[in-house]
Short mmCIF file of C-alpha atoms and ligand atoms in Angstrom, two decimals:
data_model
loop_
_atom_site.label_atom_id
_atom_site.label_comp_id
_atom_site.label_asym_id
_atom_site.label_seq_id
_atom_site.Cartn_x
_atom_site.Cartn_y
_atom_site.Cartn_z
CA MET M 1 -6.37 3.54 -28.60
CA VAL M 2 -6.31 1.35 -31.76
CA ASN M 3 -3.05 2.39 -33.55
CA MET M 4 -0.06 0.05 -33.29
CA ASN M 5 1.63 2.58 -31.11
CA GLU M 6 -0.33 1.71 -28.24
CA PHE M 7 1.47 -1.52 -27.47
CA ALA M 8 4.90 -0.15 -28.12
CA LEU M 9 4.12 2.65 -25.87
CA ILE M 10 2.98 0.53 -23.08
CA ASP M 11 6.24 -1.64 -23.41
CA GLN M 12 8.58 1.28 -23.74
CA TYR M 13 7.20 3.75 -21.10
CA PHE M 14 5.28 1.45 -18.61
CA LYS M 15 6.54 -2.19 -18.77
CA SER M 16 10.11 -0.96 -18.82
CA ILE M 17 9.83 0.86 -15.41
CA VAL M 18 8.34 -1.83 -13.28
CA GLY M 19 11.38 -3.74 -11.74
CA VAL M 20 11.25 -6.98 -9.94
CA HIS M 21 8.68 -7.60 -7.18
CA GLU M 22 8.56 -11.08 -5.81
CA ASP M 23 4.83 -10.82 -4.83
CA VAL M 24 3.78 -10.03 -8.45
CA HIS M 25 3.12 -13.40 -10.37
CA LEU M 26 1.68 -11.65 -13.53
CA GLY M 27 2.16 -7.91 -14.21
CA ILE M 28 1.76 -5.77 -17.29
CA GLY M 29 1.19 -7.81 -20.44
CA ASP M 30 -1.65 -10.29 -19.65
CA ASP M 31 -5.36 -10.00 -19.55
CA ALA M 32 -5.12 -9.15 -15.87
CA ALA M 33 -2.45 -8.93 -13.05
CA CYS M 34 -1.88 -11.70 -10.27
CA VAL M 35 -0.33 -10.89 -6.89
CA SER M 36 -0.07 -12.64 -3.62
CA VAL M 37 -1.25 -11.07 -0.43
CA PRO M 38 0.91 -12.19 2.57
CA ALA M 39 -0.91 -14.45 5.02
CA GLY M 40 -2.45 -12.50 7.94
CA TYR M 41 -2.89 -9.24 6.01
CA ASP M 42 -6.03 -7.63 4.56
CA LEU M 43 -6.08 -6.06 1.06
CA VAL M 44 -6.95 -2.39 0.85
CA ILE M 45 -7.97 -0.87 -2.34
CA SER M 46 -8.59 2.68 -3.46
CA CYS M 47 -8.82 4.67 -6.68
CA ASP M 48 -8.51 8.34 -7.61
CA THR M 49 -8.95 10.28 -10.87
CA LEU M 50 -7.00 13.25 -11.87
CA VAL M 51 -8.45 15.32 -14.82
CA SER M 52 -6.52 17.90 -16.57
CA ASP M 53 -7.09 21.43 -15.62
CA VAL M 54 -9.21 20.22 -12.73
CA HIS M 55 -6.56 18.46 -10.50
CA PHE M 56 -3.58 19.61 -12.47
CA LEU M 57 -2.77 22.09 -15.13
CA SER M 58 -1.88 20.74 -18.40
CA SER M 59 1.02 23.11 -18.57
CA TRP M 60 2.60 21.34 -15.74
CA ASP M 61 5.72 19.15 -16.18
CA ALA M 62 4.51 15.60 -16.91
CA PHE M 63 6.90 14.40 -14.29
CA ASP M 64 5.02 16.29 -11.67
CA ILE M 65 1.61 15.14 -12.97
CA ALA M 66 2.58 11.61 -12.55
CA TRP M 67 4.26 12.11 -9.23
CA LYS M 68 1.10 13.76 -7.87
CA ALA M 69 -1.26 11.02 -9.38
CA VAL M 70 0.74 8.39 -7.46
CA MET M 71 1.20 10.39 -4.23
CA VAL M 72 -2.43 11.19 -3.81
CA ASN M 73 -3.23 7.47 -4.14
CA VAL M 74 -0.51 6.58 -1.68
CA SER M 75 -1.94 9.17 0.73
CA ASP M 76 -5.37 7.27 0.76
CA MET M 77 -3.32 4.09 1.73
CA ALA M 78 -1.45 5.88 4.42
CA ALA M 79 -4.83 7.26 5.89
CA MET M 80 -6.09 3.65 6.18
CA GLY M 81 -2.78 2.55 7.86
CA ALA M 82 -2.02 0.44 4.78
CA THR M 83 1.32 -0.15 3.12
CA PRO M 84 0.98 0.62 -0.67
CA LYS M 85 1.94 -2.30 -2.81
CA TRP M 86 0.41 -2.48 -6.41
CA LEU M 87 -0.89 0.05 -8.68
CA LEU M 88 -2.93 0.00 -11.90
CA LEU M 89 -2.86 3.16 -14.28
CA ALA M 90 -5.80 4.03 -16.64
CA LEU M 91 -4.35 6.77 -18.81
CA THR M 92 -6.22 8.85 -21.31
CA LEU M 93 -4.18 10.87 -23.65
CA PRO M 94 -5.14 13.19 -26.31
CA ASP M 95 -2.33 12.12 -28.54
CA VAL M 96 0.99 10.24 -28.59
CA ASP M 97 3.35 12.98 -27.56
CA GLU M 98 6.40 11.05 -26.95
CA PRO M 99 8.58 13.60 -24.97
CA TRP M 100 5.51 14.04 -22.66
CA ILE M 101 5.00 10.47 -22.15
CA LYS M 102 8.57 9.86 -21.30
CA ARG M 103 8.60 12.67 -18.57
CA PHE M 104 5.31 11.22 -17.35
CA SER M 105 6.91 7.78 -17.09
CA GLN M 106 10.10 9.24 -15.32
CA GLY M 107 7.82 10.69 -12.84
CA LEU M 108 5.91 7.53 -12.37
CA GLN M 109 9.02 5.35 -11.98
CA ALA M 110 10.47 7.87 -9.43
CA ALA M 111 7.28 7.86 -7.23
CA LEU M 112 6.73 4.15 -7.48
CA ALA M 113 10.51 3.68 -6.54
CA LYS M 114 10.22 5.74 -3.48
CA TYR M 115 7.72 3.35 -1.84
CA GLY M 116 8.63 0.12 -3.66
CA ILE M 117 5.10 0.07 -5.28
CA ALA M 118 4.75 -2.31 -8.48
CA LEU M 119 2.96 -1.07 -11.50
CA ILE M 120 0.94 -4.19 -12.41
CA GLY M 121 -1.29 -3.00 -15.23
CA GLY M 122 -3.63 -0.46 -16.57
CA ASP M 123 -5.41 0.78 -19.61
CA THR M 124 -4.38 3.27 -22.48
CA THR M 125 -7.00 5.20 -24.37
CA ARG M 126 -7.43 8.20 -26.45
CA GLY M 127 -9.37 11.25 -25.25
CA PRO M 128 -8.94 14.41 -23.09
CA LEU M 129 -5.99 13.97 -20.58
CA SER M 130 -6.76 12.30 -17.44
CA MET M 131 -5.71 9.47 -15.40
CA THR M 132 -7.30 6.96 -12.90
CA LEU M 133 -5.02 4.99 -10.61
CA THR M 134 -5.87 2.12 -8.63
CA ILE M 135 -3.88 1.32 -5.64
CA HIS M 136 -3.85 -1.63 -3.59
CA GLY M 137 -2.15 -1.92 -0.13
CA ILE M 138 -1.80 -4.32 2.78
CA VAL M 139 -2.58 -4.01 6.36
CA PRO M 140 -2.31 -6.68 9.31
CA LYS M 141 -5.67 -8.28 9.52
CA GLY M 142 -8.26 -6.11 11.19
CA LYS M 143 -6.00 -3.11 11.79
CA ALA M 144 -7.20 -0.90 8.76
CA VAL M 145 -7.89 2.59 10.21
CA LYS M 146 -11.47 3.60 9.41
CA ARG M 147 -13.34 6.99 9.44
CA SER M 148 -15.95 5.80 11.67
CA ASN M 149 -14.46 4.98 15.02
CA ALA M 150 -13.67 8.33 16.41
CA LYS M 151 -14.89 8.50 20.10
CA PRO M 152 -15.79 11.44 22.26
CA GLY M 153 -12.77 12.39 24.27
CA ASP M 154 -10.37 11.36 21.56
CA ARG M 155 -7.62 13.90 20.80
CA ILE M 156 -7.69 15.24 17.19
CA TYR M 157 -4.10 15.47 15.52
CA VAL M 158 -2.87 16.96 12.27
CA SER M 159 0.47 15.67 11.06
CA GLY M 160 1.89 18.93 9.41
CA PRO M 161 1.47 22.52 8.85
CA LEU M 162 -1.47 23.35 6.37
CA GLY M 163 -2.18 26.03 3.74
CA ALA M 164 0.79 25.81 1.47
CA PRO M 165 -0.71 24.17 -1.64
CA THR M 166 -3.72 26.59 -1.78
CA LEU M 167 -1.47 29.67 -1.14
CA ALA M 168 0.67 28.38 -4.15
CA LEU M 169 -2.56 28.18 -6.33
CA GLU M 170 -3.44 31.83 -5.22
CA GLY M 171 0.01 32.71 -6.29
CA LEU M 172 -0.45 31.26 -9.74
CA ASN M 173 -3.77 33.33 -10.08
CA ASP M 174 -3.55 36.74 -8.86
CA LEU M 175 -1.52 36.92 -5.41
CA ALA M 176 1.88 38.46 -5.80
CA LEU M 177 4.25 36.19 -3.78
CA GLU M 178 7.88 36.49 -3.27
CA THR M 179 9.74 34.49 -5.84
CA SER M 180 11.40 32.14 -3.21
CA ILE M 181 8.22 31.70 -1.23
CA GLN M 182 6.33 30.89 -4.49
CA GLU M 183 8.93 28.22 -5.46
CA GLU M 184 8.77 26.74 -2.04
CA LEU M 185 4.81 26.61 -2.09
CA MET M 186 4.89 25.08 -5.66
CA GLU M 187 7.05 22.29 -4.37
CA LYS M 188 4.21 21.50 -1.73
CA LEU M 189 1.60 21.67 -4.47
CA LEU M 190 3.55 19.73 -7.15
CA ARG M 191 5.34 17.16 -5.08
CA PRO M 192 3.29 16.21 -2.12
CA ILE M 193 4.98 13.66 0.33
CA PRO M 194 2.24 11.33 1.83
CA ARG M 195 2.57 10.45 5.34
CA VAL M 196 3.60 6.86 4.92
CA ASP M 197 5.98 7.42 8.02
CA LEU M 198 2.80 7.36 10.28
CA ILE M 199 1.34 4.01 8.94
CA PRO M 200 2.65 1.77 12.00
CA PHE M 201 1.59 4.39 14.54
CA LEU M 202 -1.97 4.71 12.94
CA GLN M 203 -2.39 1.04 13.10
CA ASP M 204 -1.55 0.93 16.83
CA TYR M 205 -2.85 4.20 18.08
CA ALA M 206 -5.41 5.91 15.80
CA SER M 207 -9.19 5.40 16.35
CA ALA M 208 -9.99 7.15 13.14
CA ALA M 209 -7.96 8.81 10.24
CA ILE M 210 -8.37 10.65 7.00
CA ASP M 211 -6.09 12.30 4.52
CA ILE M 212 -6.43 15.96 3.92
CA SER M 213 -7.47 16.28 0.34
CA ASP M 214 -10.66 18.50 0.40
CA GLY M 215 -9.52 20.62 3.40
CA PHE M 216 -8.95 19.95 7.07
CA SER M 217 -12.55 21.23 8.07
CA ALA M 218 -14.28 19.17 5.34
CA ASP M 219 -12.19 16.14 5.96
CA LEU M 220 -12.68 16.39 9.78
CA ASN M 221 -16.35 16.64 9.17
CA HIS M 222 -16.28 13.39 7.15
CA VAL M 223 -14.72 11.65 10.21
CA CYS M 224 -17.26 13.17 12.51
CA THR M 225 -20.14 12.25 10.19
CA ALA M 226 -18.98 8.76 9.81
CA SER M 227 -18.34 8.38 13.58
CA GLN M 228 -21.52 10.16 14.61
CA VAL M 229 -19.64 12.58 16.71
CA GLY M 230 -18.58 16.19 16.76
CA ALA M 231 -15.40 18.20 17.34
CA LEU M 232 -14.17 21.06 19.04
CA ILE M 233 -10.93 22.65 17.28
CA ASP M 234 -8.54 25.28 19.13
CA LEU M 235 -7.68 27.66 16.16
CA LYS M 236 -4.53 28.74 17.92
CA ALA M 237 -3.27 25.08 17.82
CA VAL M 238 -3.67 24.53 14.13
CA PRO M 239 -0.46 24.37 12.48
CA ILE M 240 -0.03 26.71 9.57
CA HIS M 241 2.70 27.04 6.84
CA HIS M 242 5.12 29.87 7.79
CA ALA M 243 4.20 31.90 4.68
CA LEU M 244 0.50 32.25 5.42
CA PRO M 245 0.55 34.96 7.94
CA HIS M 246 2.31 37.24 5.36
CA TYR M 247 -0.34 36.77 2.84
CA CYS M 248 -3.57 35.81 4.49
CA PRO M 249 -5.88 38.11 6.65
CA ASN M 250 -7.00 34.96 8.59
CA PRO M 251 -4.23 32.35 8.28
CA ALA M 252 -6.06 29.68 10.59
CA GLU M 253 -9.22 29.85 8.57
CA PHE M 254 -7.19 29.64 5.21
CA ALA M 255 -5.34 26.73 6.54
CA LEU M 256 -8.59 24.92 7.83
CA ASN M 257 -10.03 25.03 4.37
CA SER M 258 -6.99 24.31 2.34
CA GLY M 259 -7.24 21.14 0.12
CA ASP M 260 -4.65 19.13 -1.65
CA GLU M 261 -2.50 18.88 1.56
CA TYR M 262 -2.13 15.21 1.85
CA GLU M 263 -1.27 15.64 5.61
CA LEU M 264 -3.32 13.18 7.82
CA CYS M 265 -5.95 14.14 10.28
CA PHE M 266 -6.34 11.38 12.92
CA THR M 267 -7.98 10.75 16.31
CA VAL M 268 -6.28 9.10 19.38
CA SER M 269 -7.74 8.04 22.79
CA PRO M 270 -6.28 9.86 25.60
CA LEU M 271 -4.97 6.28 26.96
CA ASN M 272 -2.81 6.06 23.95
CA GLU M 273 -1.55 9.51 23.48
CA ASP M 274 1.63 9.61 25.47
CA GLN M 275 2.81 6.32 24.17
CA MET M 276 2.20 7.49 20.56
CA LEU M 277 3.88 10.80 21.04
CA ARG M 278 6.93 9.09 22.63
CA GLN M 279 7.27 6.65 19.80
CA ILE M 280 6.91 9.29 16.93
CA ALA M 281 9.32 11.48 18.66
CA VAL M 282 12.10 8.91 18.57
CA LEU M 283 11.75 9.08 14.74
CA GLY M 284 11.83 12.75 14.81
CA ILE M 285 8.15 13.03 13.66
CA GLN M 286 6.12 15.83 15.25
CA CYS M 287 2.26 15.77 15.08
CA TYR M 288 0.02 18.59 16.48
CA ALA M 289 -2.88 18.22 18.78
CA VAL M 290 -5.69 20.41 17.55
CA GLY M 291 -8.76 19.62 19.43
CA PHE M 292 -11.19 16.97 20.90
CA ILE M 293 -13.92 14.76 19.45
CA GLU M 294 -17.20 15.56 21.30
CA LYS M 295 -20.49 13.91 21.85
CA LYS M 296 -22.28 17.13 20.66
CA LEU M 297 -22.69 16.81 16.79
CA GLY M 298 -21.12 19.44 14.58
CA LEU M 299 -17.75 21.28 14.26
CA ARG M 300 -16.97 24.12 16.64
CA ALA M 301 -13.79 26.25 16.95
CA ARG M 302 -12.19 28.16 20.02
CA ASP M 303 -11.19 31.24 18.22
CA THR M 304 -8.22 33.32 19.28
CA ASP M 305 -10.15 35.22 21.74
CA GLY M 306 -11.31 32.10 23.44
CA GLN M 307 -14.89 32.25 22.23
CA ILE M 308 -16.36 29.06 20.89
CA VAL M 309 -18.03 29.43 17.50
CA PRO M 310 -19.55 26.96 14.93
CA LEU M 311 -16.94 25.99 12.28
CA ASN M 312 -18.31 25.59 8.80
CA PRO M 313 -16.75 22.64 6.85
CA LYS M 314 -15.50 24.36 3.77
CA GLY M 315 -13.38 22.51 1.27
CA TYR M 316 -13.22 21.41 -2.35
CA ARG M 317 -16.22 20.12 -3.98
CA HIS M 318 -16.72 18.93 -7.61
CA PHE M 319 -20.45 19.41 -7.52
P1 LIG B 1 -6.77 -5.39 -22.92
O1 LIG B 1 -6.93 -5.53 -24.32
O2 LIG B 1 -6.87 -6.70 -22.04
O3 LIG B 1 -7.50 -4.15 -22.39
P2 LIG B 1 -4.60 -3.77 -23.18
O4 LIG B 1 -4.17 -3.76 -24.56
O5 LIG B 1 -5.49 -2.60 -22.75
O6 LIG B 1 -5.29 -5.10 -22.61
O7 LIG B 1 -3.14 -3.83 -22.23
C1 LIG B 1 -2.23 -4.77 -22.45
C2 LIG B 1 -1.58 -4.83 -21.14
O8 LIG B 1 -0.71 -3.66 -20.77
C3 LIG B 1 -2.43 -5.27 -20.04
O9 LIG B 1 -1.73 -6.16 -19.13
C4 LIG B 1 -2.56 -4.00 -19.19
O10 LIG B 1 -2.90 -4.19 -17.76
C5 LIG B 1 -1.31 -3.10 -19.58
N1 LIG B 1 -1.47 -1.80 -19.66
C6 LIG B 1 -2.09 -1.13 -20.56
N2 LIG B 1 -2.03 0.30 -20.33
C7 LIG B 1 -1.14 0.53 -19.24
C8 LIG B 1 -0.66 1.63 -18.68
N3 LIG B 1 -1.08 2.82 -18.85
N4 LIG B 1 0.17 1.40 -17.55
C9 LIG B 1 0.41 0.08 -17.21
N5 LIG B 1 -0.09 -0.97 -17.72
C10 LIG B 1 -0.85 -0.87 -18.82
MG1 LIG B 2 -7.21 -2.28 -22.21
#
């Protein structure tokens, strides 16, 4: 963007929301940012792009768009067992719509403040509405939780009920949902809360982890492929959002293929399970055991009749 508004816009709506962060030596305003990673920690980095009318609707409140953009990036950090610290925002805007940018910056500020994340820079360009966020987090050296370390016999956990965001989208399209239910589901779609509460437990106990963005079956399949293992899921054990049985003929299948969840799927050795469950229970956190990692490749499910059937990983794909 070459008009003079670009710099005023950055100062007013982005630089102004940054706050004070001791580990940021240089933030917005220089050619690059400079931060200090504490001794004994690894730096964990990820980026995610959100495109208008693909990842969000342009009609949504800009506050919600910013919130979601931050939270999907935070969720990637949580899935690595990393604490989110520093964010870069590359924002492409069709024009300078100040009320929109103001709401966007308010959503950004609220989301950053929730986890003490510093906005340390970015880029501002003109074009179709989209944003690419690059997040940096820290994890004690060697403790980043990968997708590739699940072992046969490990138990598979899901951190919360699934299905709400996809049911919310179906409600927006053609499914007639009760108003109070639609509102509850929209909250899940628009204001995801990534599972940063699980970060220390993943570091200590998880053999592998992934956040559920494409859909549980597709994301578990990523873990299995990376770890060169398979999985057996007990359909009866899959936690589903309470509204699903009222609107879906096959709630478990709907939940298994629902994307945009930002719950975590992780695996834990049976040797560590009891200790982990005791520790998360102290904090009032419940996770759901849904199956086991197996040596046999591929995904399988035990259906409600006790039959073991192949489970097709289905989830969101761009191409
Ligand atoms: P450059 O000419 O080096 O690309 P810019 O003019 O794009 O610099 O940006 C000026 C400063 O503002 C840089 O420090 C950059 O990181 C920051 N910045 C630009 N856009 C954003 C944004 N959307 N959010 C946060 N910081 C931004
Ligand atoms: Mg630039």
